PDB file of C-alpha atoms in Angstrom:
ATOM      1  CA  GLU A   1      98.878 109.632 122.319  1.00 75.00           C
ATOM      2  CA  ALA A   2      98.335 105.768 122.637  1.00 86.00           C
ATOM      3  CA  GLU A   3      99.480 103.629 125.774  1.00 93.00           C
ATOM      4  CA  VAL A   4      99.218 100.378 127.229  1.00 96.00           C
ATOM      5  CA  ALA A   5      96.230  99.619 129.488  1.00 97.00           C
ATOM      6  CA  GLN A   6      96.552  97.065 132.503  1.00 97.00           C
ATOM      7  CA  SER A   7      94.020  96.457 135.488  1.00 97.00           C
ATOM      8  CA  PRO A   8      93.999  95.952 138.296  1.00 97.00           C
ATOM      9  CA  ARG A   9      96.331  98.869 139.238  1.00 95.00           C
ATOM     10  CA  TYR A  10      96.421  96.982 142.284  1.00 96.00           C
ATOM     11  CA  LYS A  11      95.866  93.762 143.644  1.00 97.00           C
ATOM     12  CA  ILE A  12      95.616  91.866 147.387  1.00 97.00           C
ATOM     13  CA  THR A  13      95.152  88.112 147.567  1.00 97.00           C
ATOM     14  CA  GLU A  14      95.863  85.552 149.987  1.00 96.00           C
ATOM     15  CA  LYS A  15      98.122  82.742 149.416  1.00 95.00           C
ATOM     16  CA  SER A  16      96.348  79.735 147.396  1.00 96.00           C
ATOM     17  CA  GLN A  17      94.203  81.973 145.661  1.00 97.00           C
ATOM     18  CA  ALA A  18      93.827  82.647 142.076  1.00 97.00           C
ATOM     19  CA  VAL A  19      94.317  86.269 140.456  1.00 98.00           C
ATOM     20  CA  ALA A  20      94.358  87.024 136.828  1.00 98.00           C
ATOM     21  CA  PHE A  21      95.656  90.553 135.022  1.00 98.00           C
ATOM     22  CA  TRP A  22      94.448  92.080 131.640  1.00 98.00           C
ATOM     23  CA  CYS A  23      96.733  94.017 129.426  1.00 98.00           C
ATOM     24  CA  ASP A  24      95.392  95.525 126.592  1.00 97.00           C
ATOM     25  CA  PRO A  25      98.464  97.130 124.382  1.00 96.00           C
ATOM     26  CA  ILE A  26      98.935  99.728 121.744  1.00 94.00           C
ATOM     27  CA  SER A  27      96.523  99.421 118.714  1.00 93.00           C
ATOM     28  CA  GLY A  28      98.552  97.414 115.958  1.00 90.00           C
ATOM     29  CA  HIS A  29     101.285  96.303 117.980  1.00 92.00           C
ATOM     30  CA  ALA A  30     101.883  92.212 117.559  1.00 91.00           C
ATOM     31  CA  THR A  31     104.359  91.822 120.183  1.00 91.00           C
ATOM     32  CA  LEU A  32     103.023  91.715 123.896  1.00 94.00           C
ATOM     33  CA  TYR A  33     105.361  90.837 126.730  1.00 95.00           C
ATOM     34  CA  TRP A  34     104.426  89.925 130.544  1.00 97.00           C
ATOM     35  CA  TYR A  35     107.368  91.013 133.006  1.00 96.00           C
ATOM     36  CA  ARG A  36     107.602  90.251 137.120  1.00 96.00           C
ATOM     37  CA  GLN A  37     109.584  93.137 138.328  1.00 93.00           C
ATOM     38  CA  ILE A  38     110.510  92.655 142.075  1.00 92.00           C
ATOM     39  CA  LEU A  39     110.937  95.698 144.089  1.00 87.00           C
ATOM     40  CA  GLY A  40     115.014  96.949 143.316  1.00 84.00           C
ATOM     41  CA  GLN A  41     115.513  94.830 140.487  1.00 88.00           C
ATOM     42  CA  GLY A  42     115.353  94.678 136.725  1.00 90.00           C
ATOM     43  CA  PRO A  43     111.666  93.352 134.821  1.00 92.00           C
ATOM     44  CA  GLU A  44     111.919  90.084 134.192  1.00 93.00           C
ATOM     45  CA  LEU A  45     110.362  88.176 131.073  1.00 92.00           C
ATOM     46  CA  LEU A  46     107.610  85.780 131.646  1.00 96.00           C
ATOM     47  CA  VAL A  47     106.058  85.362 128.212  1.00 95.00           C
ATOM     48  CA  GLN A  48     106.530  86.482 124.680  1.00 93.00           C
ATOM     49  CA  PHE A  49     103.817  86.955 122.240  1.00 93.00           C
ATOM     50  CA  GLN A  50     103.838  87.467 118.505  1.00 91.00           C
ATOM     51  CA  ASP A  51      99.912  88.114 117.817  1.00 93.00           C
ATOM     52  CA  GLU A  52      98.350  85.045 119.321  1.00 93.00           C
ATOM     53  CA  SER A  53     101.329  82.635 119.190  1.00 93.00           C
ATOM     54  CA  VAL A  54     103.882  82.290 121.783  1.00 93.00           C
ATOM     55  CA  VAL A  55     107.684  83.295 120.942  1.00 89.00           C
ATOM     56  CA  ASP A  56     108.832  82.440 124.695  1.00 89.00           C
ATOM     57  CA  ASP A  57     108.016  81.384 127.742  1.00 93.00           C
ATOM     58  CA  SER A  58     110.971  79.517 129.380  1.00 89.00           C
ATOM     59  CA  GLN A  59     110.918  81.922 132.393  1.00 90.00           C
ATOM     60  CA  LEU A  60     107.314  81.306 132.730  1.00 95.00           C
ATOM     61  CA  PRO A  61     106.541  78.874 136.094  1.00 93.00           C
ATOM     62  CA  LYS A  62     104.041  77.132 134.096  1.00 93.00           C
ATOM     63  CA  ASP A  63     102.753  74.714 136.920  1.00 95.00           C
ATOM     64  CA  ARG A  64     101.185  77.974 138.926  1.00 97.00           C
ATOM     65  CA  PHE A  65     101.057  80.528 136.034  1.00 97.00           C
ATOM     66  CA  SER A  66      99.516  80.556 132.777  1.00 97.00           C
ATOM     67  CA  ALA A  67      98.980  83.508 129.778  1.00 97.00           C
ATOM     68  CA  GLU A  68      97.115  83.540 126.546  1.00 96.00           C
ATOM     69  CA  ARG A  69      96.432  86.036 124.017  1.00 96.00           C
ATOM     70  CA  LEU A  70      93.553  84.422 122.022  1.00 87.00           C
ATOM     71  CA  LYS A  71      92.288  86.768 119.322  1.00 88.00           C
ATOM     72  CA  GLY A  72      95.961  88.093 119.173  1.00 86.00           C
ATOM     73  CA  VAL A  73      95.024  91.291 120.914  1.00 92.00           C
ATOM     74  CA  ASP A  74      94.479  91.820 124.496  1.00 96.00           C
ATOM     75  CA  SER A  75      96.211  89.074 126.831  1.00 98.00           C
ATOM     76  CA  THR A  76      95.206  87.495 130.486  1.00 98.00           C
ATOM     77  CA  LEU A  77      98.080  86.349 132.564  1.00 98.00           C
ATOM     78  CA  LYS A  78      97.216  84.170 135.285  1.00 98.00           C
ATOM     79  CA  ILE A  79      98.421  82.763 138.580  1.00 97.00           C
ATOM     80  CA  GLN A  80      96.877  79.846 140.316  1.00 97.00           C
ATOM     81  CA  PRO A  81      97.610  78.999 142.940  1.00 97.00           C
ATOM     82  CA  ALA A  82      99.248  82.269 144.138  1.00 97.00           C
ATOM     83  CA  GLU A  83     102.353  82.192 146.829  1.00 96.00           C
ATOM     84  CA  LEU A  84     103.886  84.565 148.720  1.00 96.00           C
ATOM     85  CA  GLY A  85     107.176  84.382 146.349  1.00 95.00           C
ATOM     86  CA  ASP A  86     104.613  85.802 143.488  1.00 97.00           C
ATOM     87  CA  SER A  87     104.254  89.502 145.322  1.00 97.00           C
ATOM     88  CA  ALA A  88     105.524  92.038 142.736  1.00 96.00           C
ATOM     89  CA  MET A  89     104.857  94.453 139.836  1.00 95.00           C
ATOM     90  CA  TYR A  90     103.621  92.685 136.803  1.00 97.00           C
ATOM     91  CA  LEU A  91     104.582  94.364 133.659  1.00 96.00           C
ATOM     92  CA  CYS A  92     102.968  94.372 130.243  1.00 97.00           C
ATOM     93  CA  ALA A  93     104.779  95.848 127.206  1.00 95.00           C
ATOM     94  CA  SER A  94     104.087  95.845 123.532  1.00 93.00           C
ATOM     95  CA  SER A  95     105.986  96.433 120.316  1.00 90.00           C
ATOM     96  CA  TYR A  96     105.095  97.149 116.840  1.00 85.00           C
ATOM     97  CA  THR A  97     106.828  93.679 116.098  1.00 73.00           C
ATOM     98  CA  THR A  98     109.631  91.985 116.892  1.00 63.00           C
ATOM     99  CA  GLY A  99     111.785  94.041 113.904  1.00 54.00           C
ATOM    100  CA  ARG A 100     110.642  97.048 115.631  1.00 53.00           C
ATOM    101  CA  ASN A 101     112.363  96.909 119.501  1.00 66.00           C
ATOM    102  CA  GLU A 102     110.887  99.834 121.322  1.00 82.00           C
ATOM    103  CA  GLN A 103     108.631  98.221 123.735  1.00 89.00           C
ATOM    104  CA  PHE A 104     105.875 100.721 125.740  1.00 92.00           C
ATOM    105  CA  PHE A 105     105.169  99.562 129.121  1.00 94.00           C
ATOM    106  CA  GLY A 106     101.568  99.451 131.008  1.00 96.00           C
ATOM    107  CA  PRO A 107     101.496 101.170 134.151  1.00 94.00           C
ATOM    108  CA  GLY A 108     101.754  97.662 135.935  1.00 95.00           C
ATOM    109  CA  THR A 109      99.810  95.847 138.311  1.00 96.00           C
ATOM    110  CA  ARG A 110     101.335  95.547 142.027  1.00 96.00           C
ATOM    111  CA  LEU A 111     100.225  92.027 143.311  1.00 97.00           C
ATOM    112  CA  THR A 112     100.741  91.466 146.912  1.00 97.00           C
ATOM    113  CA  VAL A 113      99.947  88.297 148.260  1.00 97.00           C
ATOM    114  CA  LEU A 114      99.292  87.550 152.091  1.00 96.00           C
TER     115      LEU A 114
ATOM    116  CA  GLY B   1     121.022  82.892 127.653  1.00 78.00           C
ATOM    117  CA  GLU B   2     121.904  86.551 128.041  1.00 85.00           C
ATOM    118  CA  ASN B   3     123.321  87.782 131.802  1.00 91.00           C
ATOM    119  CA  VAL B   4     123.715  91.452 131.877  1.00 95.00           C
ATOM    120  CA  GLU B   5     125.132  93.199 134.728  1.00 96.00           C
ATOM    121  CA  GLN B   6     124.946  96.526 136.040  1.00 97.00           C
ATOM    122  CA  HIS B   7     127.134  99.209 137.808  1.00 97.00           C
ATOM    123  CA  PRO B   8     126.866 100.939 139.989  1.00 97.00           C
ATOM    124  CA  SER B   9     123.507 100.166 141.452  1.00 96.00           C
ATOM    125  CA  THR B  10     122.886 103.632 143.293  1.00 97.00           C
ATOM    126  CA  LEU B  11     124.458 107.257 142.054  1.00 98.00           C
ATOM    127  CA  SER B  12     124.358 110.098 143.663  1.00 98.00           C
ATOM    128  CA  VAL B  13     125.418 113.487 141.956  1.00 98.00           C
ATOM    129  CA  GLN B  14     125.046 117.176 142.411  1.00 98.00           C
ATOM    130  CA  GLU B  15     122.962 119.233 139.788  1.00 98.00           C
ATOM    131  CA  GLY B  16     124.905 120.096 137.158  1.00 97.00           C
ATOM    132  CA  ASP B  17     127.449 116.862 137.556  1.00 97.00           C
ATOM    133  CA  SER B  18     127.715 113.786 134.630  1.00 98.00           C
ATOM    134  CA  ALA B  19     126.515 110.838 135.984  1.00 98.00           C
ATOM    135  CA  VAL B  20     127.528 107.613 133.932  1.00 98.00           C
ATOM    136  CA  ILE B  21     126.222 103.918 134.425  1.00 98.00           C
ATOM    137  CA  LYS B  22     128.015 100.897 133.124  1.00 98.00           C
ATOM    138  CA  CYS B  23     126.168  97.706 131.685  1.00 98.00           C
ATOM    139  CA  THR B  24     128.156  94.229 130.483  1.00 97.00           C
ATOM    140  CA  TYR B  25     126.410  91.770 128.102  1.00 96.00           C
ATOM    141  CA  SER B  26     127.762  88.279 127.936  1.00 94.00           C
ATOM    142  CA  ASP B  27     125.959  87.383 124.832  1.00 90.00           C
ATOM    143  CA  SER B  28     127.642  88.296 121.764  1.00 90.00           C
ATOM    144  CA  ALA B  29     124.904  87.849 119.110  1.00 87.00           C
ATOM    145  CA  SER B  30     122.964  90.719 121.209  1.00 90.00           C
ATOM    146  CA  ASN B  31     122.513  93.475 118.780  1.00 89.00           C
ATOM    147  CA  TYR B  32     120.203  96.147 120.759  1.00 89.00           C
ATOM    148  CA  PHE B  33     120.609  97.420 123.620  1.00 93.00           C
ATOM    149  CA  PRO B  34     117.891 100.195 124.780  1.00 92.00           C
ATOM    150  CA  TRP B  35     117.982 102.369 127.977  1.00 96.00           C
ATOM    151  CA  TYR B  36     114.686 102.835 130.163  1.00 95.00           C
ATOM    152  CA  LYS B  37     114.018 105.259 132.967  1.00 96.00           C
ATOM    153  CA  GLN B  38     111.611 104.557 135.410  1.00 93.00           C
ATOM    154  CA  GLU B  39     110.632 107.360 138.203  1.00 93.00           C
ATOM    155  CA  LEU B  40     108.841 105.597 141.630  1.00 88.00           C
ATOM    156  CA  GLY B  41     105.650 104.390 140.836  1.00 83.00           C
ATOM    157  CA  LYS B  42     105.597 104.683 137.286  1.00 88.00           C
ATOM    158  CA  ARG B  43     106.057 102.535 134.355  1.00 90.00           C
ATOM    159  CA  PRO B  44     109.755 102.183 132.279  1.00 91.00           C
ATOM    160  CA  GLN B  45     110.090 104.440 129.414  1.00 93.00           C
ATOM    161  CA  LEU B  46     112.702 104.666 126.723  1.00 92.00           C
ATOM    162  CA  ILE B  47     114.789 107.315 126.749  1.00 95.00           C
ATOM    163  CA  ILE B  48     117.686 106.358 124.028  1.00 95.00           C
ATOM    164  CA  ASP B  49     118.580 102.845 122.713  1.00 92.00           C
ATOM    165  CA  ILE B  50     121.689 101.888 120.271  1.00 92.00           C
ATOM    166  CA  ARG B  51     122.069  99.069 118.092  1.00 88.00           C
ATOM    167  CA  SER B  52     125.463  97.266 117.331  1.00 83.00           C
ATOM    168  CA  ASN B  53     125.942  98.960 114.046  1.00 82.00           C
ATOM    169  CA  VAL B  54     127.138 102.052 115.707  1.00 82.00           C
ATOM    170  CA  GLY B  55     129.246 103.275 118.532  1.00 90.00           C
ATOM    171  CA  GLU B  56     127.752 106.283 119.836  1.00 94.00           C
ATOM    172  CA  LYS B  57     124.582 107.810 120.036  1.00 93.00           C
ATOM    173  CA  LYS B  58     123.358 111.009 121.414  1.00 96.00           C
ATOM    174  CA  ASP B  59     120.059 112.802 122.412  1.00 94.00           C
ATOM    175  CA  GLN B  60     120.652 116.336 124.241  1.00 95.00           C
ATOM    176  CA  ARG B  61     122.084 115.634 127.320  1.00 97.00           C
ATOM    177  CA  ILE B  62     122.044 112.020 127.180  1.00 98.00           C
ATOM    178  CA  ALA B  63     124.522 109.494 125.236  1.00 97.00           C
ATOM    179  CA  VAL B  64     124.902 105.870 125.216  1.00 97.00           C
ATOM    180  CA  THR B  65     128.234 104.176 123.984  1.00 97.00           C
ATOM    181  CA  LEU B  66     129.037 100.739 122.743  1.00 96.00           C
ATOM    182  CA  ASN B  67     132.003  98.296 122.932  1.00 95.00           C
ATOM    183  CA  LYS B  68     130.956  95.479 121.230  1.00 93.00           C
ATOM    184  CA  THR B  69     134.972  94.024 121.471  1.00 93.00           C
ATOM    185  CA  ALA B  70     134.546  94.416 125.412  1.00 94.00           C
ATOM    186  CA  LYS B  71     130.879  93.976 125.452  1.00 95.00           C
ATOM    187  CA  HIS B  72     130.017  96.843 127.455  1.00 95.00           C
ATOM    188  CA  PHE B  73     127.748  99.452 126.874  1.00 97.00           C
ATOM    189  CA  SER B  74     127.316 102.945 128.928  1.00 98.00           C
ATOM    190  CA  LEU B  75     124.870 105.706 129.818  1.00 98.00           C
ATOM    191  CA  HIS B  76     125.887 109.120 130.108  1.00 98.00           C
ATOM    192  CA  ILE B  77     124.178 111.904 131.446  1.00 98.00           C
ATOM    193  CA  THR B  78     125.480 115.432 131.046  1.00 97.00           C
ATOM    194  CA  GLU B  79     124.609 118.712 133.244  1.00 98.00           C
ATOM    195  CA  THR B  80     122.222 116.679 135.890  1.00 98.00           C
ATOM    196  CA  GLN B  81     119.189 118.143 136.916  1.00 97.00           C
ATOM    197  CA  PRO B  82     116.927 117.167 139.920  1.00 96.00           C
ATOM    198  CA  GLU B  83     114.024 115.324 137.644  1.00 96.00           C
ATOM    199  CA  ASP B  84     116.967 112.964 136.358  1.00 97.00           C
ATOM    200  CA  SER B  85     116.422 111.349 139.665  1.00 97.00           C
ATOM    201  CA  ALA B  86     114.930 107.545 138.766  1.00 97.00           C
ATOM    202  CA  VAL B  87     115.945 104.028 138.379  1.00 96.00           C
ATOM    203  CA  TYR B  88     118.082 103.511 135.422  1.00 97.00           C
ATOM    204  CA  PHE B  89     117.454 100.000 133.822  1.00 96.00           C
ATOM    205  CA  CYS B  90     119.772  98.902 130.367  1.00 96.00           C
ATOM    206  CA  ALA B  91     118.955  96.103 128.669  1.00 93.00           C
ATOM    207  CA  ALA B  92     120.421  93.677 125.915  1.00 92.00           C
ATOM    208  CA  SER B  93     118.731  91.665 123.013  1.00 86.00           C
ATOM    209  CA  ASN B  94     119.416  89.660 120.082  1.00 74.00           C
ATOM    210  CA  GLY B  95     117.300  91.752 117.315  1.00 59.00           C
ATOM    211  CA  GLY B  96     116.087  88.753 115.452  1.00 63.00           C
ATOM    212  CA  SER B  97     113.990  87.080 118.476  1.00 63.00           C
ATOM    213  CA  TYR B  98     114.064  90.521 120.731  1.00 67.00           C
ATOM    214  CA  ILE B  99     114.085  88.730 123.873  1.00 75.00           C
ATOM    215  CA  PRO B 100     115.181  91.462 126.261  1.00 82.00           C
ATOM    216  CA  THR B 101     117.561  90.982 129.284  1.00 89.00           C
ATOM    217  CA  PHE B 102     117.464  93.650 131.724  1.00 92.00           C
ATOM    218  CA  GLY B 103     119.859  94.831 134.280  1.00 95.00           C
ATOM    219  CA  ARG B 104     119.398  95.374 137.893  1.00 94.00           C
ATOM    220  CA  GLY B 105     118.847  99.057 137.667  1.00 95.00           C
ATOM    221  CA  THR B 106     120.436 101.849 138.926  1.00 97.00           C
ATOM    222  CA  SER B 107     119.301 104.485 141.487  1.00 97.00           C
ATOM    223  CA  LEU B 108     120.115 107.959 140.114  1.00 98.00           C
ATOM    224  CA  ILE B 109     119.783 110.693 142.809  1.00 97.00           C
ATOM    225  CA  VAL B 110     120.296 114.314 141.781  1.00 97.00           C
ATOM    226  CA  HIS B 111     120.668 116.392 144.706  1.00 96.00           C
ATOM    227  CA  PRO B 112     119.627 120.106 144.074  1.00 94.00           C
TER     228      PRO B 112
END
């Protein structure tokens, strides 16, 4: 069964450093989502792509976060510079299209900022 | 924007009992309501969903009900088993753009 892939699974960094996370959605899925999940809370949407276009990034802290999906397939989320409050699980999800709503989540990247 | 409230935050039951988790939403335009199960250290997985044109949906021991007038929906698990122990998240979204808003989660503990 196809799954969403993410790397790295764990990342420890010091504040003010740059970090990058990678996501490879299920083949054929046009819609890709990046979420941040703080321990004990539900996932919070950071950015949604439809193919290579951003559909919504209203919750993305654009002064330090950036996301791209240049060829409409895999995606990278970057944080520069990282802050202590960025420690969280970063989840990627994909769906066939926005009209087919079931989302499939990746295993996530656990970020710890020291 | 949408606001989803989920209760309770923790639910402890004995094996074989039923469990009910409730969510309310604020945006009357929301029309898709999925429920996800997240086991410790694992990814969230869709367990059941409901669209606004139906009031109830069942899948074996799991059921979801939706009351659009009151803007609330609930997850019902019957004959709970220890492997049902996990965090359950509800979500609500507008099916056009599908920008989902999640609840804060319910930690379900099923005691053998």
